[in-house]
CSV table of C-alpha atoms in Angstrom, one decimal:
chain,number,residue,atom,x,y,z
A,1,THR,CA,-26.0,-34.6,-85.0
A,2,GLN,CA,-25.5,-34.1,-81.3
A,3,LEU,CA,-22.5,-31.8,-80.9
A,4,LEU,CA,-22.3,-32.4,-77.2
A,5,GLU,CA,-22.5,-35.7,-75.3
A,6,GLN,CA,-23.0,-36.0,-71.5
A,7,SER,CA,-22.3,-39.1,-69.5
A,8,PRO,CA,-23.6,-40.9,-67.6
A,9,GLN,CA,-27.2,-40.2,-68.5
A,10,PHE,CA,-28.3,-41.3,-65.0
A,11,LEU,CA,-26.4,-41.6,-61.7
A,12,SER,CA,-27.7,-42.7,-58.3
A,13,ILE,CA,-25.4,-42.7,-55.3
A,14,GLN,CA,-25.5,-42.6,-51.5
A,15,GLU,CA,-24.9,-39.5,-49.5
A,16,GLY,CA,-21.2,-38.9,-48.9
A,17,GLU,CA,-19.9,-40.5,-52.1
A,18,ASN,CA,-17.9,-38.8,-54.7
A,19,LEU,CA,-18.9,-38.6,-58.4
A,20,THR,CA,-17.7,-37.3,-61.7
A,21,VAL,CA,-19.9,-36.5,-64.8
A,22,TYR,CA,-18.6,-35.7,-68.2
A,23,CYS,CA,-19.3,-33.5,-71.2
A,24,ASN,CA,-17.6,-34.3,-74.5
A,25,SER,CA,-17.5,-33.0,-78.0
A,26,SER,CA,-15.5,-33.7,-81.1
A,27,SER,CA,-15.4,-29.9,-81.7
A,28,VAL,CA,-13.5,-27.2,-79.9
A,29,PHE,CA,-15.5,-25.1,-77.5
A,30,SER,CA,-15.0,-21.3,-77.3
A,31,SER,CA,-16.6,-21.4,-73.9
A,32,LEU,CA,-18.5,-23.9,-71.8
A,33,GLN,CA,-21.1,-23.6,-69.0
A,34,TRP,CA,-22.4,-26.0,-66.4
A,35,TYR,CA,-26.0,-25.6,-65.1
A,36,ARG,CA,-28.1,-27.5,-62.5
A,37,GLN,CA,-31.8,-27.8,-63.1
A,38,GLU,CA,-34.4,-29.0,-60.6
A,39,PRO,CA,-37.9,-30.3,-61.6
A,40,GLY,CA,-40.3,-27.5,-62.6
A,41,GLU,CA,-37.5,-24.9,-62.6
A,42,GLY,CA,-35.2,-23.3,-65.1
A,43,PRO,CA,-31.4,-24.1,-65.2
A,44,VAL,CA,-29.2,-22.3,-62.8
A,45,LEU,CA,-25.8,-21.3,-64.0
A,46,LEU,CA,-23.0,-22.8,-61.9
A,47,VAL,CA,-19.8,-21.9,-63.8
A,48,THR,CA,-18.4,-20.7,-67.1
A,49,VAL,CA,-15.0,-21.9,-68.3
A,50,VAL,CA,-13.2,-20.4,-71.2
A,51,THR,CA,-9.5,-21.4,-71.0
A,52,GLY,CA,-8.1,-24.9,-71.8
A,53,GLY,CA,-6.9,-26.6,-68.7
A,54,GLU,CA,-8.9,-24.3,-66.5
A,55,VAL,CA,-10.1,-25.6,-63.1
A,56,LYS,CA,-12.7,-23.9,-61.1
A,57,LYS,CA,-14.0,-24.8,-57.6
A,58,LEU,CA,-17.4,-24.0,-56.2
A,59,LYS,CA,-17.5,-25.4,-52.6
A,60,ARG,CA,-17.7,-29.2,-53.1
A,61,LEU,CA,-17.9,-28.9,-56.9
A,62,THR,CA,-14.8,-28.9,-59.1
A,63,PHE,CA,-15.1,-28.1,-62.8
A,64,GLN,CA,-12.3,-28.9,-65.2
A,65,PHE,CA,-12.0,-27.8,-68.9
A,66,GLY,CA,-9.9,-30.1,-71.1
A,67,ASP,CA,-6.6,-28.8,-72.5
A,68,ALA,CA,-7.9,-29.1,-76.0
A,69,ARG,CA,-11.2,-27.5,-75.0
A,70,LYS,CA,-13.2,-30.4,-76.3
A,71,ASP,CA,-14.3,-31.9,-73.0
A,72,SER,CA,-15.2,-30.9,-69.5
A,73,SER,CA,-15.9,-32.7,-66.2
A,74,LEU,CA,-17.8,-31.9,-63.0
A,75,HIS,CA,-16.6,-33.6,-59.8
A,76,ILE,CA,-18.7,-33.5,-56.7
A,77,THR,CA,-17.1,-34.4,-53.4
A,78,ALA,CA,-19.1,-35.9,-50.5
A,79,ALA,CA,-22.4,-35.6,-52.3
A,80,GLN,CA,-25.5,-34.4,-50.4
A,81,PRO,CA,-29.2,-35.0,-51.1
A,82,GLY,CA,-29.4,-31.3,-52.0
A,83,ASP,CA,-27.1,-32.0,-55.0
A,84,THR,CA,-29.9,-34.0,-56.6
A,85,GLY,CA,-30.9,-32.6,-60.0
A,86,LEU,CA,-30.2,-32.5,-63.7
A,87,TYR,CA,-26.7,-31.3,-64.6
A,88,LEU,CA,-26.4,-29.7,-68.0
A,89,CYS,CA,-23.4,-28.5,-69.9
A,90,ALA,CA,-23.7,-26.0,-72.7
A,91,GLY,CA,-21.0,-25.2,-75.1
A,92,ALA,CA,-20.4,-22.4,-77.6
A,93,PHE,CA,-18.7,-23.3,-80.8
A,94,ARG,CA,-17.1,-20.9,-83.2
A,95,THR,CA,-18.9,-22.9,-86.0
A,96,ASN,CA,-22.4,-21.9,-84.7
A,97,ALA,CA,-21.9,-18.2,-84.2
A,98,GLY,CA,-21.1,-18.5,-80.6
A,99,LYS,CA,-24.5,-19.6,-79.4
A,100,SER,CA,-24.7,-22.2,-76.6
A,101,THR,CA,-25.7,-25.8,-77.5
A,102,PHE,CA,-26.9,-27.9,-74.6
A,103,GLY,CA,-26.3,-31.5,-73.9
A,104,ASP,CA,-29.1,-33.8,-72.6
A,105,GLY,CA,-27.8,-33.8,-69.1
A,106,THR,CA,-26.9,-36.2,-66.3
A,107,THR,CA,-29.7,-36.8,-63.8
A,108,LEU,CA,-28.1,-37.2,-60.4
A,109,THR,CA,-29.9,-38.7,-57.4
A,110,VAL,CA,-28.2,-38.6,-54.0
A,111,LYS,CA,-29.9,-40.9,-51.5
A,112,PRO,CA,-29.8,-40.0,-47.8
B,1,GLY,CA,-39.0,-9.7,-58.6
B,2,ALA,CA,-35.3,-9.8,-59.3
B,3,GLY,CA,-35.3,-12.8,-61.6
B,4,VAL,CA,-36.6,-13.7,-65.1
B,5,SER,CA,-40.4,-14.1,-65.0
B,6,GLN,CA,-42.4,-16.2,-67.4
B,7,SER,CA,-46.1,-16.4,-67.8
B,8,PRO,CA,-48.3,-18.4,-67.8
B,9,ARG,CA,-46.5,-21.2,-65.9
B,10,TYR,CA,-48.8,-23.8,-67.5
B,11,LYS,CA,-50.8,-23.6,-70.7
B,12,VAL,CA,-53.1,-26.2,-72.2
B,13,ALA,CA,-54.4,-25.6,-75.7
B,14,LYS,CA,-56.3,-27.6,-78.3
B,15,ARG,CA,-54.5,-28.5,-81.5
B,16,GLY,CA,-54.9,-25.7,-84.0
B,17,GLN,CA,-55.2,-22.9,-81.4
B,18,ASP,CA,-52.7,-20.0,-81.2
B,19,VAL,CA,-50.8,-19.4,-78.0
B,20,ALA,CA,-48.6,-16.5,-76.7
B,21,LEU,CA,-46.0,-17.0,-74.0
B,22,ARG,CA,-44.5,-14.0,-72.1
B,23,CYS,CA,-41.1,-13.4,-70.7
B,24,ASP,CA,-40.0,-10.5,-68.4
B,25,PRO,CA,-36.2,-10.5,-68.3
B,26,ILE,CA,-34.1,-9.0,-65.6
B,27,SER,CA,-34.2,-5.2,-65.8
B,28,GLY,CA,-31.4,-3.8,-67.9
B,29,HIS,CA,-30.4,-7.2,-69.5
B,30,VAL,CA,-29.5,-6.7,-73.1
B,31,SER,CA,-29.6,-10.2,-74.4
B,32,LEU,CA,-32.7,-12.4,-74.3
B,33,PHE,CA,-33.1,-16.0,-75.4
B,34,TRP,CA,-35.9,-18.5,-76.0
B,35,TYR,CA,-35.3,-22.2,-75.6
B,36,GLN,CA,-37.5,-25.3,-76.0
B,37,GLN,CA,-37.0,-28.2,-73.7
B,38,ALA,CA,-38.7,-31.5,-74.5
B,39,LEU,CA,-39.1,-34.1,-71.7
B,40,GLY,CA,-35.8,-35.8,-70.8
B,41,GLN,CA,-33.7,-33.6,-73.1
B,42,GLY,CA,-31.6,-30.5,-72.7
B,43,PRO,CA,-32.9,-27.0,-73.8
B,44,GLU,CA,-32.8,-26.4,-77.6
B,45,PHE,CA,-32.1,-22.9,-78.9
B,46,LEU,CA,-35.0,-21.1,-80.6
B,47,THR,CA,-34.1,-17.4,-80.9
B,48,TYR,CA,-31.9,-14.6,-79.6
B,49,PHE,CA,-32.5,-10.9,-79.1
B,50,GLN,CA,-30.1,-8.1,-78.4
B,51,ASN,CA,-32.2,-5.2,-77.2
B,52,GLU,CA,-35.1,-5.1,-79.7
B,53,ALA,CA,-33.2,-6.7,-82.5
B,54,GLN,CA,-33.8,-10.4,-83.3
B,55,LEU,CA,-30.3,-11.3,-84.3
B,56,ASP,CA,-30.7,-15.1,-84.6
B,57,LYS,CA,-33.9,-17.0,-85.2
B,58,SER,CA,-32.3,-20.1,-86.7
B,59,GLY,CA,-33.7,-22.4,-84.1
B,60,LEU,CA,-37.4,-21.6,-84.7
B,61,PRO,CA,-38.9,-25.0,-85.9
B,62,SER,CA,-41.3,-23.5,-88.5
B,63,ASP,CA,-42.9,-20.4,-89.6
B,64,ARG,CA,-45.7,-21.0,-87.1
B,65,PHE,CA,-43.3,-19.8,-84.4
B,66,PHE,CA,-42.8,-16.0,-84.0
B,67,ALA,CA,-41.0,-14.0,-81.4
B,68,GLU,CA,-40.8,-10.3,-80.7
B,69,ARG,CA,-39.3,-7.9,-78.2
B,70,PRO,CA,-40.5,-4.5,-79.5
B,71,GLU,CA,-39.2,-2.3,-76.8
B,72,GLY,CA,-36.1,-4.2,-75.9
B,73,SER,CA,-37.5,-5.5,-72.6
B,74,VAL,CA,-40.5,-7.9,-72.5
B,75,SER,CA,-40.6,-10.6,-75.1
B,76,THR,CA,-43.4,-12.7,-76.4
B,77,LEU,CA,-43.2,-16.1,-78.2
B,78,LYS,CA,-46.2,-16.9,-80.3
B,79,ILE,CA,-47.1,-20.2,-81.8
B,80,GLN,CA,-49.8,-20.3,-84.4
B,81,ARG,CA,-51.9,-23.4,-85.3
B,82,THR,CA,-50.3,-25.4,-82.5
B,83,GLN,CA,-49.6,-29.1,-83.0
B,84,GLN,CA,-49.0,-31.9,-80.6
B,85,GLU,CA,-45.2,-31.9,-81.2
B,86,ASP,CA,-45.1,-28.3,-79.8
B,87,SER,CA,-45.8,-29.7,-76.4
B,88,ALA,CA,-42.7,-28.8,-74.3
B,89,VAL,CA,-41.4,-26.4,-71.7
B,90,TYR,CA,-40.4,-23.1,-73.2
B,91,LEU,CA,-37.6,-21.4,-71.3
B,92,CYS,CA,-36.6,-17.7,-71.5
B,93,ALA,CA,-33.2,-16.5,-70.4
B,94,SER,CA,-31.5,-13.2,-70.2
B,95,THR,CA,-27.9,-12.0,-69.9
B,96,LEU,CA,-26.6,-8.5,-69.0
B,97,GLY,CA,-24.1,-8.3,-71.8
B,98,ARG,CA,-24.1,-8.7,-75.6
B,99,VAL,CA,-23.1,-12.4,-75.5
B,100,MET,CA,-25.0,-15.5,-76.7
B,101,ARG,CA,-24.5,-17.3,-73.4
B,102,PRO,CA,-27.7,-17.5,-71.4
B,103,GLN,CA,-27.0,-16.5,-67.8
B,104,HIS,CA,-30.4,-16.3,-65.9
B,105,PHE,CA,-33.3,-18.6,-66.8
B,106,GLY,CA,-36.9,-18.3,-65.9
B,107,ASP,CA,-38.8,-21.3,-64.7
B,108,GLY,CA,-40.5,-21.8,-68.0
B,109,THR,CA,-43.9,-22.3,-69.4
B,110,ARG,CA,-45.1,-25.8,-69.7
B,111,LEU,CA,-47.2,-26.1,-72.9
B,112,SER,CA,-49.5,-29.0,-73.5
B,113,ILE,CA,-51.3,-29.4,-76.8
B,114,LEU,CA,-54.3,-31.8,-76.7
C-alpha cells in the first residue's frame, strides 16, 4: 500500500508559467520534506514542514502543509528551465516509527 | 569533500556474485540511511544507523542484504548472491542529529545485475 501519493506524475510547461504539484496521504504526517532530484544525482532537500497550515517560501517556491497534516503542495512561480527535475515528497508517520516514506515523485520539465 | 560520498558510482555484476557498496557520510553526522531507488520510483528505505548502532533494518528485502557501520562513520551495504531484481540505484544519506529524516544524500551507486 502506497502511503503517499504524488500528482501529477509528469508535468511539462513553458518557461514563465506557474505550476502546483501535490503530495497526499490518508494518514497524518508528523513531518514532511520536499526534495528535488536531477538525473544521476541524489535528492536535494528543499524544505521540511512540521506544523499544520505552515507555509514556507524559498525564492519562487512556496510550500504549504495542510491543516490536517495529510497533504502538502509545492507551487512554483514563473518556472525556469533550471527548475526541471524530479520533485519528491517524503513523509514521516507516527505509525512507522518516524522514518521517512517517499512518494514516486513528479517529473517536471520546463521548456525554454 | 563536504558532501556524502558513495563508491563506486557504477557497478556491474553477474547474477550470483557478491557486491559491496560504500558510503562516506558528512563528517560528524550521527544518522546514516540506505535507500534503494528503482527506475521511475521514489527511494525506498532499507536501513538506518545512529552512530554504529543499526536501529532499523526493516526495509532490507532479504537476508542477502547486510549493512554495517562499525566505527560510526563509513558504512558498507553488502548484497550476497545478487539477483536481477537487485538492479537499482542505492542511495546513502546522512543527518547531523538523531532523527530518521534523511538530510544530505550522496549521488548513489547504480547497480546492474546481468
